[in-house]
């Protein structure tokens, strides 16, 4: 699904990730954890090609990331569901349109997607908020809208960056349930989070592996979590 | 399942994906209109210059005269000699001495019908019709001077040349104006599009992140600026055409300026202005968008 081999990345001359190797098998559920600033977001950006690795090789769906042109990058992103740390909505469009946006830019007709999107919006519990603009949403609502947008194209791979940041415990649980449901549908899920309680809760429900970013590379966390 | 209030964008509707750009929109429409208005006049100038140059050329081209001024008893001999030379000159299609009657007709406006042409020491005129290629006026002049002392060749070039030069300069200025107007439009659209692209940097990066191809993002901007330019240029062109139509008619005698305008099928030419302006706007916006997109992964 996704494979990194000896990948290094640094902003400027301060190395952040060094010789990082990792393989996500199809259908797996992974947590990526580590203190704030350890490079979780950077790691995910490498995975969805917002950043290019300075060394090493990244393979996504069997394609070498370094060899993709801009159109291929766009195509590939249509196959990955991304929940960005800062959500990345278009603030002038209603929530429903933001959720539908990936299908719009992929050239699908809105009519054919209407049912899918209506279902998705109710799945994340935003039916009442569908016409609101993103800035009017609460933190939890934003995160749920971001999750709905991430899965609207039925991606096989879902990357979520702190999907439970800025939300209360109850909402975290709810978001986690949505992610677990997606994994049970066969999707590969990678969740970056520093919320260890969330991880503990998840491990009670799914076969989740925990990766810890430390010293620029990832280690499989022990069972002590 | 509730469907209440679920509004989805029309397919590829770019006007929703990029938020309205307010004042730049109005400026684009206005400048496109003003440029199109000016362009109508530049085109009118071009056409009028062409017509004027054609008229001058028609009136003056392809005719020349040789005037034989000599003591009356030498005129017939010199006329015959000049005609012989003219017959041998390449580029002369026909040469013919005017008869007394024809000369009288030419002089009537000045001296009345009863002029005794026969008894006056008038020069004899030989009318030359040139072939389309024309003849070598300098060579002919030298030969006439050597063999027919009383012959003076008047080939009208000294009248024609400055007029044609003036017409050519006007034509050049006309094209220069059209080019400057087109360039200004391209520059203005580039500025407006760049401003819109900068203002929407976030929109662009979000669109890329959710899998939009460059051409999709660029289209959201090119459509907008092309349509605005088309609209502005359309209004400007029509206003310009109305203004040209209201200029004094070209058949009022004399003045060049009263001849500024379009004739017949020429009226179709300004209708191309909005289309060309739209194409210029499309190209300028697409270039600016692609340049901007290269900064976004
Ligand atoms: N665009 C950037 N330019 C320079 N430094 C950056 C940039 N983005 C992140 N960093 C730095 O890289 C480190 C890792 O950031 P990040 O990947 O966001 O970590 P995390 O998501 O684990 O909190 C931080 O020290 C951050 O300041
Ligand atoms: Mg982060």
Short mmCIF file of C-alpha atoms and ligand atoms in Angstrom, two decimals:
data_model
loop_
_atom_site.label_atom_id
_atom_site.label_comp_id
_atom_site.label_asym_id
_atom_site.label_seq_id
_atom_site.Cartn_x
_atom_site.Cartn_y
_atom_site.Cartn_z
CA UNK A 1 0.00 0.00 0.00
CA UNK A 2 2.69 2.41 1.09
CA UNK A 3 6.35 1.75 1.63
CA UNK A 4 9.17 4.05 2.71
CA UNK A 5 12.82 2.97 2.45
CA UNK A 6 15.54 4.91 4.19
CA UNK A 7 13.72 8.19 3.75
CA UNK A 8 15.29 11.39 5.06
CA UNK A 9 13.82 14.83 5.31
CA UNK A 10 15.00 18.10 6.80
CA UNK A 11 13.73 21.64 6.81
CA UNK A 12 16.85 23.65 6.11
CA UNK A 13 19.92 21.94 7.56
CA UNK A 14 18.29 20.51 10.70
CA UNK A 15 17.55 16.85 9.96
CA UNK A 16 14.03 15.87 11.06
CA UNK A 17 13.54 12.39 9.65
CA UNK A 18 16.56 10.16 8.98
CA UNK A 19 16.70 6.79 7.27
CA UNK A 20 13.09 6.08 8.03
CA UNK A 21 11.79 2.78 6.71
CA UNK A 22 8.22 1.61 7.03
CA UNK A 23 5.66 -0.49 5.29
CA UNK A 24 1.88 -0.27 5.67
CA UNK A 25 0.09 -3.43 4.64
CA UNK A 26 -3.34 -3.19 3.00
CA UNK A 27 -6.16 -3.25 5.53
CA UNK A 28 -3.91 -2.42 8.49
CA UNK A 29 -4.63 0.13 11.21
CA UNK A 30 -1.64 2.16 12.42
CA UNK A 31 -1.13 4.91 14.89
CA UNK A 32 1.79 7.25 14.46
CA UNK A 33 2.68 8.89 17.72
CA UNK A 34 5.40 11.05 19.12
CA UNK A 35 5.70 14.37 20.89
CA UNK A 36 4.65 17.57 19.21
CA UNK A 37 7.36 18.60 16.74
CA UNK A 38 8.65 15.07 16.23
CA UNK A 39 7.67 15.14 12.56
CA UNK A 40 4.29 13.38 12.36
CA UNK A 41 2.79 15.95 10.01
CA UNK A 42 5.96 16.03 7.95
CA UNK A 43 5.81 12.25 7.65
CA UNK A 44 2.22 12.39 6.38
CA UNK A 45 3.09 15.19 3.94
CA UNK A 46 5.75 12.92 2.48
CA UNK A 47 3.11 10.23 2.11
CA UNK A 48 0.67 12.42 0.20
CA UNK A 49 3.48 14.06 -1.75
CA UNK A 50 3.16 17.60 -0.46
CA UNK A 51 6.83 17.22 0.39
CA UNK A 52 9.46 15.31 -1.55
CA UNK A 53 11.94 13.16 0.34
CA UNK A 54 15.50 14.39 0.09
CA UNK A 55 16.84 10.87 0.32
CA UNK A 56 15.34 7.44 0.12
CA UNK A 57 12.41 6.05 -1.76
CA UNK A 58 8.67 6.31 -1.22
CA UNK A 59 6.34 3.92 -2.98
CA UNK A 60 2.59 4.43 -2.95
CA UNK A 61 0.23 1.95 -4.59
CA UNK A 62 3.33 0.49 -6.18
CA UNK A 63 4.38 3.79 -7.77
CA UNK A 64 7.68 5.51 -7.06
CA UNK A 65 6.78 8.95 -5.70
CA UNK A 66 9.85 10.58 -7.21
CA UNK A 67 8.80 9.60 -10.70
CA UNK A 68 5.30 11.03 -10.68
CA UNK A 69 4.49 14.16 -12.67
CA UNK A 70 2.02 16.73 -11.39
CA UNK A 71 -1.01 15.15 -12.99
CA UNK A 72 -0.08 11.74 -11.62
CA UNK A 73 0.32 13.29 -8.17
CA UNK A 74 -3.22 14.68 -8.50
CA UNK A 75 -4.54 11.27 -9.59
CA UNK A 76 -2.79 9.61 -6.67
CA UNK A 77 -4.23 12.08 -4.17
CA UNK A 78 -7.69 11.19 -5.43
CA UNK A 79 -6.98 7.67 -4.13
CA UNK A 80 -5.83 8.77 -0.67
CA UNK A 81 -8.21 10.15 1.92
CA UNK A 82 -6.46 12.83 3.93
CA UNK A 83 -7.67 14.47 7.11
CA UNK A 84 -5.39 17.48 7.41
CA UNK A 85 -4.35 18.79 10.76
CA UNK A 86 -5.84 22.18 9.89
CA UNK A 87 -8.72 20.67 7.88
CA UNK A 88 -8.07 22.79 4.76
CA UNK A 89 -11.59 23.81 3.80
CA UNK A 90 -12.68 26.42 1.30
CA UNK A 91 -14.32 28.83 3.70
CA UNK A 92 -16.63 30.43 1.14
CA UNK A 93 -18.37 27.15 0.30
CA UNK A 94 -20.97 25.39 2.45
CA UNK A 95 -19.91 22.27 4.32
CA UNK A 96 -21.75 19.97 1.88
CA UNK A 97 -19.87 21.42 -1.07
CA UNK A 98 -16.57 21.15 0.76
CA UNK A 99 -17.26 17.49 1.41
CA UNK A 100 -18.19 17.01 -2.26
CA UNK A 101 -15.18 18.93 -3.54
CA UNK A 102 -12.88 15.96 -4.24
CA UNK A 103 -15.55 14.47 -6.50
CA UNK A 104 -16.05 17.81 -8.22
CA UNK A 105 -12.39 18.29 -9.02
CA UNK A 106 -12.18 14.68 -10.18
CA UNK A 107 -14.81 15.59 -12.76
CA UNK A 108 -17.69 13.51 -11.37
CA UNK A 109 -21.15 14.86 -11.85
CA UNK A 110 -22.70 16.19 -8.65
CA UNK A 111 -25.98 14.42 -9.42
CA UNK A 112 -24.37 11.00 -9.42
CA UNK A 113 -22.69 11.78 -6.11
CA UNK A 114 -25.68 13.32 -4.36
CA UNK A 115 -26.80 10.18 -2.57
CA UNK A 116 -23.27 9.21 -1.56
CA UNK A 117 -22.64 12.65 -0.13
CA UNK A 118 -25.97 12.84 1.63
CA UNK A 119 -25.21 9.50 3.27
CA UNK A 120 -21.73 10.60 4.24
CA UNK A 121 -22.99 13.79 5.80
CA UNK A 122 -25.46 11.89 7.90
CA UNK A 123 -22.80 9.26 8.77
CA UNK A 124 -20.67 11.98 10.35
CA UNK A 125 -23.78 13.58 11.86
CA UNK A 126 -23.62 16.89 10.04
CA UNK A 127 -26.98 16.81 8.26
CA UNK A 128 -28.16 19.82 10.22
CA UNK A 129 -24.97 21.71 9.45
CA UNK A 130 -24.67 20.93 5.74
CA UNK A 131 -25.36 24.48 4.62
CA UNK A 132 -23.14 26.17 7.21
CA UNK A 133 -19.77 27.61 6.19
CA UNK A 134 -16.71 25.90 7.69
CA UNK A 135 -15.77 28.86 9.91
CA UNK A 136 -19.16 28.54 11.61
CA UNK A 137 -18.45 24.95 12.71
CA UNK A 138 -17.19 23.81 16.10
CA UNK A 139 -13.86 21.98 16.33
CA UNK A 140 -15.54 18.57 16.41
CA UNK A 141 -17.81 19.40 13.52
CA UNK A 142 -14.85 20.55 11.46
CA UNK A 143 -12.99 17.32 12.15
CA UNK A 144 -16.01 15.24 11.18
CA UNK A 145 -16.49 17.25 7.99
CA UNK A 146 -12.81 16.76 7.19
CA UNK A 147 -13.19 13.02 7.70
CA UNK A 148 -16.26 12.94 5.46
CA UNK A 149 -14.36 14.78 2.74
CA UNK A 150 -11.42 12.41 3.11
CA UNK A 151 -13.55 9.36 2.39
CA UNK A 152 -15.88 10.78 -0.26
CA UNK A 153 -13.84 9.23 -3.08
CA UNK A 154 -13.87 5.83 -1.33
CA UNK A 155 -10.09 5.77 -0.96
CA UNK A 156 -8.27 2.60 0.02
CA UNK A 157 -5.83 4.53 2.18
CA UNK A 158 -6.78 7.05 4.86
CA UNK A 159 -4.21 9.34 6.47
CA UNK A 160 -5.49 11.34 9.43
CA UNK A 161 -3.37 14.01 11.08
CA UNK A 162 -4.48 14.64 14.68
CA UNK A 163 -8.13 14.01 13.79
CA UNK A 164 -9.05 14.42 17.44
CA UNK A 165 -7.09 17.57 18.08
CA UNK A 166 -9.17 20.36 19.63
CA UNK A 167 -12.13 18.15 20.42
CA UNK A 168 -13.44 16.82 23.71
CA UNK A 169 -13.21 13.21 24.78
CA UNK A 170 -16.70 12.27 23.70
CA UNK A 171 -16.09 13.65 20.22
CA UNK A 172 -12.70 11.87 20.04
CA UNK A 173 -14.45 8.61 20.76
CA UNK A 174 -16.98 9.30 18.07
CA UNK A 175 -14.29 10.12 15.48
CA UNK A 176 -12.35 7.03 16.47
CA UNK A 177 -15.45 4.88 15.94
CA UNK A 178 -15.76 6.30 12.41
CA UNK A 179 -12.12 5.47 11.66
CA UNK A 180 -12.52 1.95 13.07
CA UNK A 181 -15.62 1.45 10.92
CA UNK A 182 -13.62 2.46 7.86
CA UNK A 183 -10.87 0.00 8.76
CA UNK A 184 -13.45 -2.76 9.18
CA UNK A 185 -14.58 -1.98 5.64
CA UNK A 186 -11.07 -2.92 4.53
CA UNK A 187 -9.45 0.50 4.35
CA UNK A 188 -5.86 1.04 5.39
CA UNK A 189 -5.78 3.65 8.13
CA UNK A 190 -2.90 5.66 9.54
CA UNK A 191 -3.70 8.07 12.36
CA UNK A 192 -1.09 10.52 13.61
CA UNK A 193 -1.84 11.53 17.17
CA UNK A 194 -0.16 12.38 20.42
CA UNK A 195 -3.26 11.29 22.32
CA UNK A 196 -2.23 8.07 24.07
CA UNK A 197 -5.62 7.59 25.70
CA UNK A 198 -7.17 7.46 22.26
CA UNK A 199 -4.69 4.79 21.20
CA UNK A 200 -5.44 2.70 24.26
CA UNK A 201 -9.12 2.95 23.54
CA UNK A 202 -8.61 1.89 19.94
CA UNK A 203 -6.44 -1.07 20.80
CA UNK A 204 -9.34 -2.52 22.73
CA UNK A 205 -11.34 -2.60 19.50
CA UNK A 206 -9.03 -3.17 16.55
CA UNK A 207 -5.78 -4.78 15.70
CA UNK A 208 -3.82 -1.53 15.73
CA UNK A 209 -0.06 -1.19 15.54
CA UNK A 210 1.56 1.81 17.15
CA UNK A 211 4.56 3.51 15.57
CA UNK A 212 6.55 5.95 17.58
CA UNK A 213 8.55 8.73 15.95
CA UNK A 214 11.73 9.25 17.90
CA UNK A 215 15.10 10.60 16.90
CA UNK A 216 14.02 11.01 13.32
CA UNK A 217 12.94 7.44 12.77
CA UNK A 218 10.04 5.16 13.66
CA UNK A 219 9.97 2.32 16.12
CA UNK A 220 7.24 -0.11 16.81
CA UNK A 221 5.95 0.73 20.28
CA UNK A 222 5.85 -1.98 22.88
CA UNK A 223 2.74 -3.40 24.42
CA UNK A 224 3.15 -1.07 27.39
CA UNK A 225 0.78 1.45 25.86
CA UNK B 1 -32.72 10.35 4.79
CA UNK B 2 -32.85 14.08 5.01
CA UNK B 3 -31.77 16.00 1.94
CA UNK B 4 -32.65 19.34 3.32
CA UNK B 5 -30.50 22.20 2.06
CA UNK B 6 -27.93 19.99 0.40
CA UNK B 7 -26.53 22.25 -2.28
CA UNK B 8 -23.92 20.79 -4.53
CA UNK B 9 -21.90 22.66 -7.11
CA UNK B 10 -22.83 22.37 -10.74
CA UNK B 11 -20.24 20.26 -12.51
CA UNK B 12 -16.95 22.10 -12.69
CA UNK B 13 -18.62 25.39 -11.86
CA UNK B 14 -15.51 27.48 -11.28
CA UNK B 15 -17.36 30.53 -10.08
CA UNK B 16 -18.11 28.78 -6.83
CA UNK B 17 -14.75 27.16 -6.34
CA UNK B 18 -12.86 30.45 -6.49
CA UNK B 19 -14.50 33.11 -4.34
CA UNK B 20 -15.57 36.34 -6.03
CA UNK B 21 -12.69 38.72 -6.64
CA UNK B 22 -14.67 41.94 -6.35
CA UNK B 23 -12.89 45.00 -7.64
CA UNK B 24 -10.48 43.20 -10.00
CA UNK B 25 -13.51 41.79 -11.79
CA UNK B 26 -14.91 45.25 -12.46
CA UNK B 27 -11.52 46.62 -13.48
CA UNK B 28 -11.02 43.80 -15.96
CA UNK B 29 -14.39 44.41 -17.57
CA UNK B 30 -13.78 48.14 -17.71
CA UNK B 31 -10.26 47.97 -19.17
CA UNK B 32 -11.29 45.34 -21.72
CA UNK B 33 -14.14 47.63 -22.78
CA UNK B 34 -11.91 50.69 -23.07
CA UNK B 35 -9.27 48.78 -25.03
CA UNK B 36 -11.84 47.36 -27.42
CA UNK B 37 -13.30 50.84 -27.95
CA UNK B 38 -9.86 52.20 -28.87
CA UNK B 39 -9.15 49.19 -31.03
CA UNK B 40 -12.25 49.89 -33.15
CA UNK B 41 -10.76 53.28 -34.02
CA UNK B 42 -7.36 51.80 -34.78
CA UNK B 43 -9.02 49.33 -37.14
CA UNK B 44 -11.02 52.10 -38.77
CA UNK B 45 -7.77 54.00 -39.29
CA UNK B 46 -6.21 50.94 -40.90
CA UNK B 47 -9.05 50.40 -43.31
CA UNK B 48 -9.35 54.07 -44.17
CA UNK B 49 -5.65 54.29 -44.86
CA UNK B 50 -5.84 51.31 -47.15
CA UNK B 51 -8.72 52.83 -49.05
CA UNK B 52 -6.96 56.17 -49.30
CA UNK B 53 -3.73 54.61 -50.50
CA UNK B 54 -5.62 52.56 -53.07
CA UNK B 55 -7.38 55.64 -54.35
CA UNK B 56 -4.17 57.62 -54.67
CA UNK B 57 -2.45 54.75 -56.31
CA UNK B 58 -5.30 54.21 -58.75
CA UNK B 59 -5.49 57.82 -59.68
CA UNK B 60 -1.81 58.36 -60.14
CA UNK B 61 -0.45 55.01 -61.08
CA UNK B 62 -0.01 53.66 -64.52
CA UNK B 63 -0.26 56.95 -66.35
CA UNK B 64 2.53 59.23 -67.33
CA UNK B 65 2.93 61.95 -69.98
CA UNK B 66 5.69 63.19 -72.18
CA UNK B 67 5.46 66.85 -73.06
CA UNK B 68 7.19 68.05 -76.26
CA UNK B 69 8.00 71.73 -76.08
CA UNK B 70 9.85 72.88 -79.18
CA UNK B 71 9.58 75.41 -81.98
CA UNK B 72 6.34 74.57 -83.81
CA UNK B 73 8.10 73.28 -86.92
CA UNK B 74 10.11 70.72 -84.90
CA UNK B 75 7.21 69.37 -82.89
CA UNK B 76 6.00 66.70 -85.35
CA UNK B 77 9.51 65.30 -85.81
CA UNK B 78 10.28 65.27 -82.12
CA UNK B 79 6.89 63.73 -81.36
CA UNK B 80 7.57 60.95 -83.83
CA UNK B 81 11.04 60.40 -82.36
CA UNK B 82 9.64 60.28 -78.83
CA UNK B 83 6.94 57.81 -79.85
CA UNK B 84 9.58 55.57 -81.45
CA UNK B 85 11.61 55.57 -78.24
CA UNK B 86 8.51 54.87 -76.17
CA UNK B 87 7.55 51.94 -78.36
CA UNK B 88 10.94 50.44 -77.68
CA UNK B 89 10.77 51.04 -73.94
CA UNK B 90 9.91 47.97 -71.86
CA UNK B 91 7.06 48.66 -69.45
CA UNK B 92 5.22 50.99 -71.76
CA UNK B 93 1.96 49.36 -72.80
CA UNK B 94 0.78 52.12 -75.04
CA UNK B 95 1.94 55.58 -76.07
CA UNK B 96 -0.18 57.95 -78.08
CA UNK B 97 0.09 61.59 -79.01
CA UNK B 98 -3.04 63.53 -78.09
CA UNK B 99 -4.82 65.02 -81.05
CA UNK B 100 -5.57 68.74 -81.26
CA UNK B 101 -9.16 68.01 -80.30
CA UNK B 102 -8.14 66.14 -77.19
CA UNK B 103 -5.74 68.90 -76.20
CA UNK B 104 -8.51 71.41 -76.69
CA UNK B 105 -10.76 69.39 -74.34
CA UNK B 106 -8.04 69.45 -71.71
CA UNK B 107 -7.63 73.20 -72.02
CA UNK B 108 -11.31 74.09 -72.24
CA UNK B 109 -11.79 74.51 -68.51
CA UNK B 110 -9.17 77.23 -68.53
CA UNK B 111 -9.59 78.98 -71.89
CA UNK B 112 -13.10 78.21 -73.08
CA UNK B 113 -14.19 76.16 -76.09
CA UNK B 114 -13.05 78.53 -78.84
CA UNK B 115 -9.36 78.24 -78.28
CA UNK B 116 -7.49 78.16 -81.63
CA UNK B 117 -5.25 75.31 -80.59
CA UNK B 118 -3.78 74.93 -84.05
CA UNK B 119 -2.31 78.42 -84.11
CA UNK B 120 -0.95 78.52 -80.60
CA UNK B 121 2.59 77.35 -79.82
CA UNK B 122 1.33 74.70 -77.44
CA UNK B 123 3.45 71.74 -76.43
CA UNK B 124 2.30 68.39 -77.71
CA UNK B 125 1.30 65.80 -75.08
CA UNK B 126 1.98 62.09 -75.38
CA UNK B 127 -0.03 59.89 -73.04
CA UNK B 128 1.74 56.77 -71.77
CA UNK B 129 -0.07 53.76 -70.34
CA UNK B 130 2.28 51.62 -68.25
CA UNK B 131 2.23 47.90 -67.97
CA UNK B 132 1.58 46.68 -64.41
CA UNK B 133 5.33 46.38 -63.90
CA UNK B 134 5.94 49.97 -64.93
CA UNK B 135 8.94 51.35 -66.79
CA UNK B 136 12.32 52.65 -65.74
CA UNK B 137 11.58 56.37 -65.55
CA UNK B 138 15.21 57.41 -65.05
CA UNK B 139 16.44 55.42 -68.06
CA UNK B 140 13.67 56.76 -70.27
CA UNK B 141 14.35 60.29 -69.14
CA UNK B 142 18.05 59.98 -70.03
CA UNK B 143 17.29 58.56 -73.45
CA UNK B 144 14.71 61.23 -74.24
CA UNK B 145 17.10 63.94 -73.15
CA UNK B 146 19.74 62.59 -75.53
CA UNK B 147 17.53 62.09 -78.55
CA UNK B 148 14.53 64.39 -78.20
CA UNK B 149 15.70 67.69 -76.73
CA UNK B 150 12.20 69.13 -76.32
CA UNK B 151 10.76 66.14 -74.39
CA UNK B 152 9.96 66.25 -70.71
CA UNK B 153 8.80 63.08 -68.99
CA UNK B 154 6.30 63.55 -66.20
CA UNK B 155 5.70 60.20 -64.51
CA UNK B 156 3.85 61.50 -61.44
CA UNK B 157 6.14 59.57 -59.11
CA UNK B 158 7.21 62.71 -57.41
CA UNK B 159 3.57 63.29 -56.48
CA UNK B 160 2.85 59.75 -55.66
CA UNK B 161 5.80 58.78 -53.53
CA UNK B 162 5.19 61.07 -50.54
CA UNK B 163 1.50 60.22 -50.55
CA UNK B 164 2.23 56.52 -50.51
CA UNK B 165 4.83 57.02 -47.84
CA UNK B 166 2.27 58.89 -45.75
CA UNK B 167 -0.26 56.14 -46.26
CA UNK B 168 2.27 53.51 -45.29
CA UNK B 169 3.22 55.39 -42.16
CA UNK B 170 -0.43 55.71 -41.19
CA UNK B 171 -0.90 52.03 -41.78
CA UNK B 172 2.12 51.27 -39.60
CA UNK B 173 0.74 53.50 -36.85
CA UNK B 174 -2.58 51.71 -37.12
CA UNK B 175 -0.97 48.31 -36.65
CA UNK B 176 1.23 49.67 -33.89
CA UNK B 177 -1.89 50.92 -32.10
CA UNK B 178 -3.58 47.54 -32.45
CA UNK B 179 -0.45 45.82 -31.11
CA UNK B 180 -0.12 48.25 -28.19
CA UNK B 181 -3.76 47.84 -27.30
CA UNK B 182 -3.42 44.05 -27.39
CA UNK B 183 -0.24 44.21 -25.32
CA UNK B 184 -1.85 46.50 -22.74
CA UNK B 185 -4.81 44.18 -22.46
CA UNK B 186 -2.52 41.18 -21.96
CA UNK B 187 -0.52 43.09 -19.34
CA UNK B 188 -3.62 44.22 -17.51
CA UNK B 189 -5.21 40.76 -17.48
CA UNK B 190 -1.92 39.29 -16.27
CA UNK B 191 -1.86 41.77 -13.39
CA UNK B 192 -5.48 41.16 -12.48
CA UNK B 193 -5.11 37.38 -12.76
CA UNK B 194 -1.91 37.41 -10.70
CA UNK B 195 -3.67 39.43 -8.02
CA UNK B 196 -6.57 36.97 -8.02
CA UNK B 197 -4.17 34.02 -7.91
CA UNK B 198 -2.26 35.53 -4.98
CA UNK B 199 -5.47 36.30 -3.13
CA UNK B 200 -6.52 32.70 -3.64
CA UNK B 201 -3.24 30.96 -2.87
CA UNK B 202 -4.97 28.95 -0.15
CA UNK B 203 -7.80 27.90 -2.43
CA UNK B 204 -5.24 26.73 -4.96
CA UNK B 205 -3.29 24.69 -2.42
CA UNK B 206 -6.49 23.13 -1.03
CA UNK B 207 -7.61 22.18 -4.54
CA UNK B 208 -4.24 20.57 -5.26
CA UNK B 209 -4.33 18.69 -1.93
CA UNK B 210 -7.68 17.10 -2.69
CA UNK B 211 -6.47 15.91 -6.07
CA UNK B 212 -7.21 18.70 -8.56
CA UNK B 213 -5.05 18.67 -11.66
CA UNK B 214 -3.29 21.87 -12.70
CA UNK B 215 -5.55 22.29 -15.70
CA UNK B 216 -8.62 22.15 -13.46
CA UNK B 217 -7.29 24.85 -11.15
CA UNK B 218 -6.14 27.00 -14.06
CA UNK B 219 -9.53 26.65 -15.73
CA UNK B 220 -11.28 28.09 -12.70
CA UNK B 221 -9.32 31.29 -13.29
CA UNK B 222 -9.07 31.37 -17.09
CA UNK B 223 -12.82 30.97 -17.46
CA UNK B 224 -13.49 33.85 -15.21
CA UNK B 225 -11.05 36.28 -16.82
CA UNK B 226 -11.88 35.19 -20.36
CA UNK B 227 -15.59 35.71 -19.81
CA UNK B 228 -15.06 39.10 -18.20
CA UNK B 229 -12.80 40.24 -20.99
CA UNK B 230 -15.26 38.97 -23.61
CA UNK B 231 -18.08 40.87 -21.93
CA UNK B 232 -16.12 44.10 -21.53
CA UNK B 233 -14.67 43.94 -25.04
CA UNK B 234 -18.10 43.17 -26.48
CA UNK B 235 -19.61 46.29 -24.98
CA UNK B 236 -16.55 48.39 -25.88
CA UNK B 237 -16.59 47.16 -29.48
CA UNK B 238 -20.25 47.93 -29.96
CA UNK B 239 -19.80 51.38 -28.43
CA UNK B 240 -16.81 51.98 -30.72
CA UNK B 241 -18.70 50.84 -33.80
CA UNK B 242 -21.61 53.12 -32.95
CA UNK B 243 -19.18 56.03 -32.50
CA UNK B 244 -17.54 55.32 -35.87
CA UNK B 245 -20.91 55.03 -37.56
CA UNK B 246 -21.84 58.45 -36.19
CA UNK B 247 -18.74 60.12 -37.69
CA UNK B 248 -19.41 62.45 -40.66
CA UNK B 249 -19.99 60.51 -43.87
CA UNK B 250 -16.93 59.84 -46.00
CA UNK B 251 -18.43 61.28 -49.20
CA UNK B 252 -18.31 64.80 -47.91
CA UNK B 253 -15.68 66.29 -50.19
CA UNK B 254 -12.04 66.50 -49.32
CA UNK B 255 -10.85 65.96 -45.83
CA UNK B 256 -9.13 62.76 -44.89
CA UNK B 257 -10.59 62.59 -41.41
CA UNK B 258 -14.13 62.52 -42.69
CA UNK B 259 -13.12 59.32 -44.45
CA UNK B 260 -12.41 57.51 -41.16
CA UNK B 261 -14.72 54.55 -40.90
CA UNK B 262 -15.67 51.17 -42.25
CA UNK B 263 -17.17 50.34 -45.62
CA UNK B 264 -19.33 47.33 -46.43
CA UNK B 265 -17.80 44.07 -45.25
CA UNK B 266 -15.19 45.92 -43.22
CA UNK B 267 -17.87 46.30 -40.57
CA UNK B 268 -17.37 42.63 -39.76
CA UNK B 269 -13.72 43.11 -38.78
CA UNK B 270 -14.30 44.88 -35.44
CA UNK B 271 -16.54 41.99 -34.41
CA UNK B 272 -13.33 39.97 -34.11
CA UNK B 273 -12.06 42.28 -31.36
CA UNK B 274 -13.93 40.60 -28.48
CA UNK B 275 -12.84 37.16 -29.70
CA UNK B 276 -9.19 38.15 -29.97
CA UNK B 277 -9.41 39.95 -26.62
CA UNK B 278 -10.91 36.82 -25.06
CA UNK B 279 -8.10 34.71 -26.51
CA UNK B 280 -5.50 37.16 -25.19
CA UNK B 281 -7.12 37.06 -21.73
CA UNK B 282 -7.24 33.27 -21.79
CA UNK B 283 -3.56 33.01 -22.71
CA UNK B 284 -2.44 35.60 -20.17
CA UNK B 285 -4.45 34.06 -17.33
CA UNK B 286 -3.35 30.54 -18.13
CA UNK B 287 0.30 31.56 -18.19
CA UNK B 288 -0.06 33.35 -14.85
CA UNK B 289 -1.94 30.40 -13.34
CA UNK B 290 0.58 27.82 -14.51
CA UNK B 291 3.42 29.93 -13.20
CA UNK B 292 1.69 30.19 -9.83
CA UNK B 293 0.83 26.50 -9.73
CA UNK B 294 4.44 25.51 -10.13
CA UNK B 295 4.99 26.99 -6.67
CA UNK B 296 2.36 24.65 -5.18
CA UNK B 297 2.93 20.95 -4.92
N1 LIG C 1 7.49 24.45 6.63
C1 LIG C 1 8.38 24.30 7.64
N2 LIG C 1 9.55 24.96 7.63
C2 LIG C 1 10.46 24.78 8.59
N3 LIG C 1 10.26 23.98 9.64
C3 LIG C 1 9.13 23.29 9.74
C4 LIG C 1 8.12 23.40 8.73
N4 LIG C 1 7.09 22.59 9.07
C5 LIG C 1 7.45 21.99 10.23
N5 LIG C 1 8.65 22.41 10.63
C6 LIG C 1 9.35 21.95 11.82
O1 LIG C 1 9.56 20.56 11.75
C7 LIG C 1 9.35 19.96 12.98
C8 LIG C 1 8.29 18.86 12.84
O2 LIG C 1 7.05 19.45 12.52
P1 LIG C 1 5.76 18.56 12.32
O3 LIG C 1 6.02 17.59 11.24
O4 LIG C 1 4.62 19.47 12.12
O5 LIG C 1 5.65 17.80 13.68
P2 LIG C 1 4.39 17.20 14.43
O6 LIG C 1 3.29 17.07 13.43
O7 LIG C 1 4.87 15.89 14.96
O8 LIG C 1 4.06 18.12 15.55
C9 LIG C 1 8.94 21.05 13.93
O9 LIG C 1 10.06 21.42 14.69
C10 LIG C 1 8.51 22.17 13.03
O10 LIG C 1 8.83 23.41 13.63
MG1 LIG C 2 1.40 17.84 13.35
#
